[in-house]
Amino acid sequence: AQKITQTQPGMFVQEKEAVTLDCTYDTSDPSYGLFWYKQPSSGEMIFLIYQGSYDQQNATEGRYSLNFQKARKSANLVISASQLGDSAMYFCAMRYGGATNKLIFGTGTLLAVQP
Amino acid sequence: GAVVSQHPSRVICKSGTSVKIECRSLDFQATTMFWYRQFPKQSLMLMATSNEGSKATYEQGVEKDKFLINHASLTLSTLTVTSAHPEDSSFYICSASSVDSPSYEQYFGPGTRLTVT
């Protein structure tokens, strides 16, 4: 069975500092994908970054980078130079199910950026 | 590109009535659409997966007779909550993907907040 674990219910970070949000996963499928989404209080799911299981390099998208450690089954999100607008809920998700491409989500981490 | 809309954004209905939520892909053809439910301060839980022209596949524990899903075209899927009760109050989010989606990405709608009184 697939599982996503986010162990940090809440995190604080000072503006302009970097923060790491943890995510571990479990799957027996050799092919999978890992996503990070941001959900502000409005509720919309905003795609941040993607890492495929066969990707050799860690994914980066602007201020977001994904620290992918396959042997440890971890896919931590690093946000550099935090901004007040980064305050939101962050969800790690894993694509599974082969052709059905389902997503399973972690429980989320609520990030608060302090001025 | 890859915009998904949902309508309505908020709905309040009385217990026992039915409510329909629409999910549309505005600028691409969605071969697959997904419906999620999110309770306050909780994660998204997949309810069902639907492919255009096919019956939806429901996740374990989701009542198919209560949550009717129709994926009539490549741009429209609807979720009907039948005989709604207060425990059905939740945030419902749809997503859509196509065979051309990079990394099989799902594009999410803005969500519909359902309150059953």
PDB file of C-alpha atoms in Angstrom:
ATOM      1  CA  ALA A   1       0.000   0.000   0.000  1.00  0.00           C
ATOM      2  CA  GLN A   2       1.073   3.561  -0.640  1.00  0.00           C
ATOM      3  CA  LYS A   3       1.662   6.001   2.180  1.00  0.00           C
ATOM      4  CA  ILE A   4       2.777   9.602   2.544  1.00  0.00           C
ATOM      5  CA  THR A   5       3.918  10.944   5.898  1.00  0.00           C
ATOM      6  CA  GLN A   6       4.368  14.557   6.894  1.00  0.00           C
ATOM      7  CA  THR A   7       5.465  14.707  10.510  1.00  0.00           C
ATOM      8  CA  GLN A   8       5.404  18.490  10.980  1.00  0.00           C
ATOM      9  CA  PRO A   9       1.868  19.747  11.655  1.00  0.00           C
ATOM     10  CA  GLY A  10       3.155  23.317  11.848  1.00  0.00           C
ATOM     11  CA  MET A  11       6.322  25.251  11.168  1.00  0.00           C
ATOM     12  CA  PHE A  12       7.481  28.810  11.778  1.00  0.00           C
ATOM     13  CA  VAL A  13      10.137  30.584   9.737  1.00  0.00           C
ATOM     14  CA  GLN A  14      11.461  34.112   9.708  1.00  0.00           C
ATOM     15  CA  GLU A  15      11.001  36.104   6.554  1.00  0.00           C
ATOM     16  CA  LYS A  16      13.943  35.766   4.139  1.00  0.00           C
ATOM     17  CA  GLU A  17      15.164  32.559   5.763  1.00  0.00           C
ATOM     18  CA  ALA A  18      15.035  29.064   4.272  1.00  0.00           C
ATOM     19  CA  VAL A  19      12.763  26.332   5.571  1.00  0.00           C
ATOM     20  CA  THR A  20      12.558  22.582   4.965  1.00  0.00           C
ATOM     21  CA  LEU A  21       9.262  20.733   5.038  1.00  0.00           C
ATOM     22  CA  ASP A  22       9.604  16.997   5.543  1.00  0.00           C
ATOM     23  CA  CYS A  23       7.933  14.262   3.555  1.00  0.00           C
ATOM     24  CA  THR A  24       8.524  10.525   3.565  1.00  0.00           C
ATOM     25  CA  TYR A  25       6.763   8.013   1.394  1.00  0.00           C
ATOM     26  CA  ASP A  26       6.287   4.304   1.051  1.00  0.00           C
ATOM     27  CA  THR A  27       5.499   2.376  -2.099  1.00  0.00           C
ATOM     28  CA  SER A  28       6.502  -0.855  -3.735  1.00  0.00           C
ATOM     29  CA  ASP A  29       6.006   0.531  -7.242  1.00  0.00           C
ATOM     30  CA  PRO A  30       9.267   1.217  -9.079  1.00  0.00           C
ATOM     31  CA  SER A  31       7.658   4.088 -10.987  1.00  0.00           C
ATOM     32  CA  TYR A  32       6.060   6.906  -9.045  1.00  0.00           C
ATOM     33  CA  GLY A  33       6.031  10.674  -8.828  1.00  0.00           C
ATOM     34  CA  LEU A  34       6.205  13.071  -5.945  1.00  0.00           C
ATOM     35  CA  PHE A  35       4.479  16.435  -5.862  1.00  0.00           C
ATOM     36  CA  TRP A  36       4.314  19.369  -3.519  1.00  0.00           C
ATOM     37  CA  TYR A  37       1.249  21.611  -3.423  1.00  0.00           C
ATOM     38  CA  LYS A  38       0.546  24.829  -1.578  1.00  0.00           C
ATOM     39  CA  GLN A  39      -2.960  25.463  -0.260  1.00  0.00           C
ATOM     40  CA  PRO A  40      -3.625  28.999   0.971  1.00  0.00           C
ATOM     41  CA  SER A  41      -6.666  29.787   3.071  1.00  0.00           C
ATOM     42  CA  SER A  42      -8.719  30.264  -0.103  1.00  0.00           C
ATOM     43  CA  GLY A  43      -8.512  26.514  -0.640  1.00  0.00           C
ATOM     44  CA  GLU A  44      -7.047  26.302  -4.117  1.00  0.00           C
ATOM     45  CA  MET A  45      -4.296  23.755  -4.674  1.00  0.00           C
ATOM     46  CA  ILE A  46      -1.226  25.360  -6.213  1.00  0.00           C
ATOM     47  CA  PHE A  47       1.331  23.069  -7.828  1.00  0.00           C
ATOM     48  CA  LEU A  48       4.869  23.814  -6.697  1.00  0.00           C
ATOM     49  CA  ILE A  49       7.262  21.117  -7.822  1.00  0.00           C
ATOM     50  CA  TYR A  50       7.501  17.562  -9.162  1.00  0.00           C
ATOM     51  CA  GLN A  51      10.059  14.778  -8.848  1.00  0.00           C
ATOM     52  CA  GLY A  52       9.899  11.558 -10.809  1.00  0.00           C
ATOM     53  CA  SER A  53      11.229   8.356  -9.287  1.00  0.00           C
ATOM     54  CA  TYR A  54      13.733   7.933 -12.101  1.00  0.00           C
ATOM     55  CA  ASP A  55      14.922  11.517 -12.131  1.00  0.00           C
ATOM     56  CA  GLN A  56      18.613  11.669 -11.340  1.00  0.00           C
ATOM     57  CA  GLN A  57      18.706  15.282 -10.264  1.00  0.00           C
ATOM     58  CA  ASN A  58      16.723  17.032  -7.586  1.00  0.00           C
ATOM     59  CA  ALA A  59      13.937  19.182  -8.984  1.00  0.00           C
ATOM     60  CA  THR A  60      14.056  22.956  -8.649  1.00  0.00           C
ATOM     61  CA  GLU A  61      11.443  25.602  -9.451  1.00  0.00           C
ATOM     62  CA  GLY A  62      12.478  29.119  -8.540  1.00  0.00           C
ATOM     63  CA  ARG A  63      12.645  29.361  -4.748  1.00  0.00           C
ATOM     64  CA  TYR A  64      11.455  25.772  -4.367  1.00  0.00           C
ATOM     65  CA  SER A  65      13.703  22.746  -4.463  1.00  0.00           C
ATOM     66  CA  LEU A  66      13.004  19.141  -3.679  1.00  0.00           C
ATOM     67  CA  ASN A  67      15.587  17.182  -1.712  1.00  0.00           C
ATOM     68  CA  PHE A  68      14.967  13.693  -3.094  1.00  0.00           C
ATOM     69  CA  GLN A  69      16.662  10.865  -1.225  1.00  0.00           C
ATOM     70  CA  LYS A  70      15.388   7.705  -2.836  1.00  0.00           C
ATOM     71  CA  ALA A  71      17.094   5.232  -0.508  1.00  0.00           C
ATOM     72  CA  ARG A  72      15.549   6.991   2.477  1.00  0.00           C
ATOM     73  CA  LYS A  73      12.224   7.424   0.675  1.00  0.00           C
ATOM     74  CA  SER A  74      12.152  11.083   1.483  1.00  0.00           C
ATOM     75  CA  ALA A  75      11.178  14.074  -0.636  1.00  0.00           C
ATOM     76  CA  ASN A  76      11.614  17.180   1.436  1.00  0.00           C
ATOM     77  CA  LEU A  77      10.617  20.602   0.133  1.00  0.00           C
ATOM     78  CA  VAL A  78      13.051  23.450   0.634  1.00  0.00           C
ATOM     79  CA  ILE A  79      11.761  26.991   0.336  1.00  0.00           C
ATOM     80  CA  SER A  80      14.522  29.577   0.131  1.00  0.00           C
ATOM     81  CA  ALA A  81      14.185  33.244   1.053  1.00  0.00           C
ATOM     82  CA  SER A  82      10.752  32.834   2.640  1.00  0.00           C
ATOM     83  CA  GLN A  83       8.161  35.510   1.973  1.00  0.00           C
ATOM     84  CA  LEU A  84       5.061  36.447   3.940  1.00  0.00           C
ATOM     85  CA  GLY A  85       2.968  35.143   1.060  1.00  0.00           C
ATOM     86  CA  ASP A  86       4.421  31.673   1.594  1.00  0.00           C
ATOM     87  CA  SER A  87       2.263  31.274   4.707  1.00  0.00           C
ATOM     88  CA  ALA A  88      -0.087  28.422   3.806  1.00  0.00           C
ATOM     89  CA  MET A  89      -0.682  24.693   4.150  1.00  0.00           C
ATOM     90  CA  TYR A  90       1.752  22.541   2.206  1.00  0.00           C
ATOM     91  CA  PHE A  91       0.916  19.042   1.037  1.00  0.00           C
ATOM     92  CA  CYS A  92       3.234  16.350  -0.225  1.00  0.00           C
ATOM     93  CA  ALA A  93       1.608  13.900  -2.620  1.00  0.00           C
ATOM     94  CA  MET A  94       2.590  10.773  -4.479  1.00  0.00           C
ATOM     95  CA  ARG A  95       1.314   9.595  -7.821  1.00  0.00           C
ATOM     96  CA  TYR A  96       0.577   5.889  -7.911  1.00  0.00           C
ATOM     97  CA  GLY A  97      -1.703   3.412  -9.563  1.00  0.00           C
ATOM     98  CA  GLY A  98       0.027   3.059 -12.906  1.00  0.00           C
ATOM     99  CA  ALA A  99      -2.209   4.249 -15.704  1.00  0.00           C
ATOM    100  CA  THR A 100      -4.829   5.611 -13.326  1.00  0.00           C
ATOM    101  CA  ASN A 101      -2.368   8.189 -11.993  1.00  0.00           C
ATOM    102  CA  LYS A 102      -4.017   8.613  -8.617  1.00  0.00           C
ATOM    103  CA  LEU A 103      -2.613  10.909  -5.964  1.00  0.00           C
ATOM    104  CA  ILE A 104      -2.297  10.177  -2.275  1.00  0.00           C
ATOM    105  CA  PHE A 105      -1.711  13.164  -0.022  1.00  0.00           C
ATOM    106  CA  GLY A 106       0.090  13.627   3.261  1.00  0.00           C
ATOM    107  CA  THR A 107      -1.571  15.316   6.210  1.00  0.00           C
ATOM    108  CA  GLY A 108       0.042  18.637   5.444  1.00  0.00           C
ATOM    109  CA  THR A 109       2.282  21.164   7.172  1.00  0.00           C
ATOM    110  CA  LEU A 110       1.008  24.599   8.089  1.00  0.00           C
ATOM    111  CA  LEU A 111       3.786  27.094   7.463  1.00  0.00           C
ATOM    112  CA  ALA A 112       3.743  30.507   9.087  1.00  0.00           C
ATOM    113  CA  VAL A 113       6.233  33.088   7.871  1.00  0.00           C
ATOM    114  CA  GLN A 114       6.982  35.731  10.469  1.00  0.00           C
ATOM    115  CA  PRO A 115       8.155  39.259   9.636  1.00  0.00           C
TER     116      PRO A 115
ATOM    117  CA  GLY B   1      -3.019  27.108 -19.762  1.00  0.00           C
ATOM    118  CA  ALA B   2      -4.451  24.107 -17.889  1.00  0.00           C
ATOM    119  CA  VAL B   3      -7.258  25.920 -16.108  1.00  0.00           C
ATOM    120  CA  VAL B   4      -9.951  24.034 -14.241  1.00  0.00           C
ATOM    121  CA  SER B   5     -13.078  25.730 -12.945  1.00  0.00           C
ATOM    122  CA  GLN B   6     -15.680  24.613 -10.442  1.00  0.00           C
ATOM    123  CA  HIS B   7     -19.192  25.837  -9.933  1.00  0.00           C
ATOM    124  CA  PRO B   8     -20.546  26.809  -7.534  1.00  0.00           C
ATOM    125  CA  SER B   9     -17.740  27.967  -5.255  1.00  0.00           C
ATOM    126  CA  ARG B  10     -20.043  27.839  -2.248  1.00  0.00           C
ATOM    127  CA  VAL B  11     -23.405  26.198  -1.716  1.00  0.00           C
ATOM    128  CA  ILE B  12     -25.711  25.883   1.251  1.00  0.00           C
ATOM    129  CA  CYS B  13     -28.499  23.355   1.055  1.00  0.00           C
ATOM    130  CA  LYS B  14     -31.049  21.844   3.359  1.00  0.00           C
ATOM    131  CA  SER B  15     -30.731  18.333   4.674  1.00  0.00           C
ATOM    132  CA  GLY B  16     -32.340  15.822   2.326  1.00  0.00           C
ATOM    133  CA  THR B  17     -31.863  17.801  -0.856  1.00  0.00           C
ATOM    134  CA  SER B  18     -29.409  17.106  -3.654  1.00  0.00           C
ATOM    135  CA  VAL B  19     -26.708  19.403  -4.924  1.00  0.00           C
ATOM    136  CA  LYS B  20     -24.707  19.274  -8.138  1.00  0.00           C
ATOM    137  CA  ILE B  21     -21.125  20.514  -8.488  1.00  0.00           C
ATOM    138  CA  GLU B  22     -19.616  21.094 -11.916  1.00  0.00           C
ATOM    139  CA  CYS B  23     -15.961  20.742 -12.838  1.00  0.00           C
ATOM    140  CA  ARG B  24     -14.775  22.045 -16.189  1.00  0.00           C
ATOM    141  CA  SER B  25     -11.424  22.000 -17.940  1.00  0.00           C
ATOM    142  CA  LEU B  26     -11.362  25.311 -19.776  1.00  0.00           C
ATOM    143  CA  ASP B  27      -8.454  25.023 -22.148  1.00  0.00           C
ATOM    144  CA  PHE B  28      -7.648  21.350 -22.492  1.00  0.00           C
ATOM    145  CA  GLN B  29      -9.365  18.031 -22.915  1.00  0.00           C
ATOM    146  CA  ALA B  30      -9.466  16.111 -19.679  1.00  0.00           C
ATOM    147  CA  THR B  31      -9.400  12.396 -20.288  1.00  0.00           C
ATOM    148  CA  THR B  32      -9.473  11.770 -16.549  1.00  0.00           C
ATOM    149  CA  MET B  33     -11.080  13.730 -13.744  1.00  0.00           C
ATOM    150  CA  PHE B  34     -10.746  13.168 -10.029  1.00  0.00           C
ATOM    151  CA  TRP B  35     -12.966  14.194  -7.142  1.00  0.00           C
ATOM    152  CA  TYR B  36     -11.577  14.827  -3.673  1.00  0.00           C
ATOM    153  CA  ARG B  37     -13.127  15.704  -0.337  1.00  0.00           C
ATOM    154  CA  GLN B  38     -11.356  17.718   2.327  1.00  0.00           C
ATOM    155  CA  PHE B  39     -12.644  18.138   5.861  1.00  0.00           C
ATOM    156  CA  PRO B  40     -11.450  21.137   7.898  1.00  0.00           C
ATOM    157  CA  LYS B  41      -7.776  20.977   8.798  1.00  0.00           C
ATOM    158  CA  GLN B  42      -7.433  17.608   7.102  1.00  0.00           C
ATOM    159  CA  SER B  43      -5.888  16.292   3.939  1.00  0.00           C
ATOM    160  CA  LEU B  44      -7.476  15.665   0.561  1.00  0.00           C
ATOM    161  CA  MET B  45      -9.077  12.271   0.231  1.00  0.00           C
ATOM    162  CA  LEU B  46      -9.715  10.832  -3.211  1.00  0.00           C
ATOM    163  CA  MET B  47     -13.366   9.933  -3.681  1.00  0.00           C
ATOM    164  CA  ALA B  48     -13.464   8.729  -7.256  1.00  0.00           C
ATOM    165  CA  THR B  49     -11.791   8.724 -10.630  1.00  0.00           C
ATOM    166  CA  SER B  50     -13.729   9.194 -13.830  1.00  0.00           C
ATOM    167  CA  ASN B  51     -12.824   8.794 -17.458  1.00  0.00           C
ATOM    168  CA  GLU B  52     -14.847  10.418 -20.215  1.00  0.00           C
ATOM    169  CA  GLY B  53     -17.697   8.209 -21.278  1.00  0.00           C
ATOM    170  CA  SER B  54     -17.073   5.597 -18.598  1.00  0.00           C
ATOM    171  CA  LYS B  55     -18.497   4.899 -15.180  1.00  0.00           C
ATOM    172  CA  ALA B  56     -16.582   6.400 -12.307  1.00  0.00           C
ATOM    173  CA  THR B  57     -14.349   4.249 -10.139  1.00  0.00           C
ATOM    174  CA  TYR B  58     -14.994   4.924  -6.474  1.00  0.00           C
ATOM    175  CA  GLU B  59     -12.519   4.564  -3.648  1.00  0.00           C
ATOM    176  CA  GLN B  60     -13.231   2.133  -0.874  1.00  0.00           C
ATOM    177  CA  GLY B  61     -15.757   3.498   1.591  1.00  0.00           C
ATOM    178  CA  VAL B  62     -17.277   6.064  -0.780  1.00  0.00           C
ATOM    179  CA  GLU B  63     -20.980   5.474  -1.428  1.00  0.00           C
ATOM    180  CA  LYS B  64     -21.519   5.487  -5.168  1.00  0.00           C
ATOM    181  CA  ASP B  65     -25.268   5.927  -4.788  1.00  0.00           C
ATOM    182  CA  LYS B  66     -24.774   8.997  -2.672  1.00  0.00           C
ATOM    183  CA  PHE B  67     -22.036  10.657  -4.697  1.00  0.00           C
ATOM    184  CA  LEU B  68     -23.064  10.411  -8.341  1.00  0.00           C
ATOM    185  CA  ILE B  69     -20.332  11.257 -10.792  1.00  0.00           C
ATOM    186  CA  ASN B  70     -20.861  11.878 -14.474  1.00  0.00           C
ATOM    187  CA  HIS B  71     -18.067  12.587 -16.947  1.00  0.00           C
ATOM    188  CA  ALA B  72     -20.132  13.308 -20.018  1.00  0.00           C
ATOM    189  CA  SER B  73     -17.535  15.085 -22.099  1.00  0.00           C
ATOM    190  CA  LEU B  74     -13.818  15.755 -22.240  1.00  0.00           C
ATOM    191  CA  THR B  75     -14.339  19.105 -20.527  1.00  0.00           C
ATOM    192  CA  LEU B  76     -17.069  18.476 -17.965  1.00  0.00           C
ATOM    193  CA  SER B  77     -17.548  16.250 -14.939  1.00  0.00           C
ATOM    194  CA  THR B  78     -20.272  16.621 -12.350  1.00  0.00           C
ATOM    195  CA  LEU B  79     -20.580  15.418  -8.779  1.00  0.00           C
ATOM    196  CA  THR B  80     -24.082  15.177  -7.354  1.00  0.00           C
ATOM    197  CA  VAL B  81     -24.447  14.755  -3.627  1.00  0.00           C
ATOM    198  CA  THR B  82     -27.823  13.077  -3.210  1.00  0.00           C
ATOM    199  CA  SER B  83     -29.961  13.391  -0.090  1.00  0.00           C
ATOM    200  CA  ALA B  84     -27.301  15.510   1.561  1.00  0.00           C
ATOM    201  CA  HIS B  85     -26.875  15.432   5.322  1.00  0.00           C
ATOM    202  CA  PRO B  86     -24.855  17.699   7.633  1.00  0.00           C
ATOM    203  CA  GLU B  87     -22.015  15.158   7.726  1.00  0.00           C
ATOM    204  CA  ASP B  88     -21.597  15.695   3.964  1.00  0.00           C
ATOM    205  CA  SER B  89     -20.572  19.299   4.640  1.00  0.00           C
ATOM    206  CA  SER B  90     -17.057  19.560   3.311  1.00  0.00           C
ATOM    207  CA  PHE B  91     -14.762  21.138   0.735  1.00  0.00           C
ATOM    208  CA  TYR B  92     -15.007  19.277  -2.573  1.00  0.00           C
ATOM    209  CA  ILE B  93     -12.165  19.682  -5.062  1.00  0.00           C
ATOM    210  CA  CYS B  94     -11.922  18.320  -8.567  1.00  0.00           C
ATOM    211  CA  SER B  95      -8.841  17.860 -10.680  1.00  0.00           C
ATOM    212  CA  ALA B  96      -8.270  16.985 -14.292  1.00  0.00           C
ATOM    213  CA  SER B  97      -5.494  15.470 -16.311  1.00  0.00           C
ATOM    214  CA  SER B  98      -4.924  14.550 -19.901  1.00  0.00           C
ATOM    215  CA  VAL B  99      -2.672  12.175 -21.740  1.00  0.00           C
ATOM    216  CA  ASP B 100      -0.561  15.210 -22.596  1.00  0.00           C
ATOM    217  CA  SER B 101      -0.150  16.378 -18.988  1.00  0.00           C
ATOM    218  CA  PRO B 102       3.554  16.621 -18.170  1.00  0.00           C
ATOM    219  CA  SER B 103       4.484  14.248 -15.372  1.00  0.00           C
ATOM    220  CA  TYR B 104       0.849  13.105 -15.373  1.00  0.00           C
ATOM    221  CA  GLU B 105       0.099  16.286 -13.457  1.00  0.00           C
ATOM    222  CA  GLN B 106      -3.408  16.878 -12.177  1.00  0.00           C
ATOM    223  CA  TYR B 107      -4.761  20.405 -12.518  1.00  0.00           C
ATOM    224  CA  PHE B 108      -6.993  21.376  -9.619  1.00  0.00           C
ATOM    225  CA  GLY B 109     -10.162  23.404  -9.560  1.00  0.00           C
ATOM    226  CA  PRO B 110     -10.666  26.084  -6.899  1.00  0.00           C
ATOM    227  CA  GLY B 111     -12.979  23.887  -4.840  1.00  0.00           C
ATOM    228  CA  THR B 112     -16.607  24.009  -3.717  1.00  0.00           C
ATOM    229  CA  ARG B 113     -17.544  24.515  -0.102  1.00  0.00           C
ATOM    230  CA  LEU B 114     -20.738  22.613   0.698  1.00  0.00           C
ATOM    231  CA  THR B 115     -22.694  23.337   3.851  1.00  0.00           C
ATOM    232  CA  VAL B 116     -25.720  21.186   4.639  1.00  0.00           C
ATOM    233  CA  THR B 117     -28.074  22.643   7.237  1.00  0.00           C
TER     234      THR B 117
END
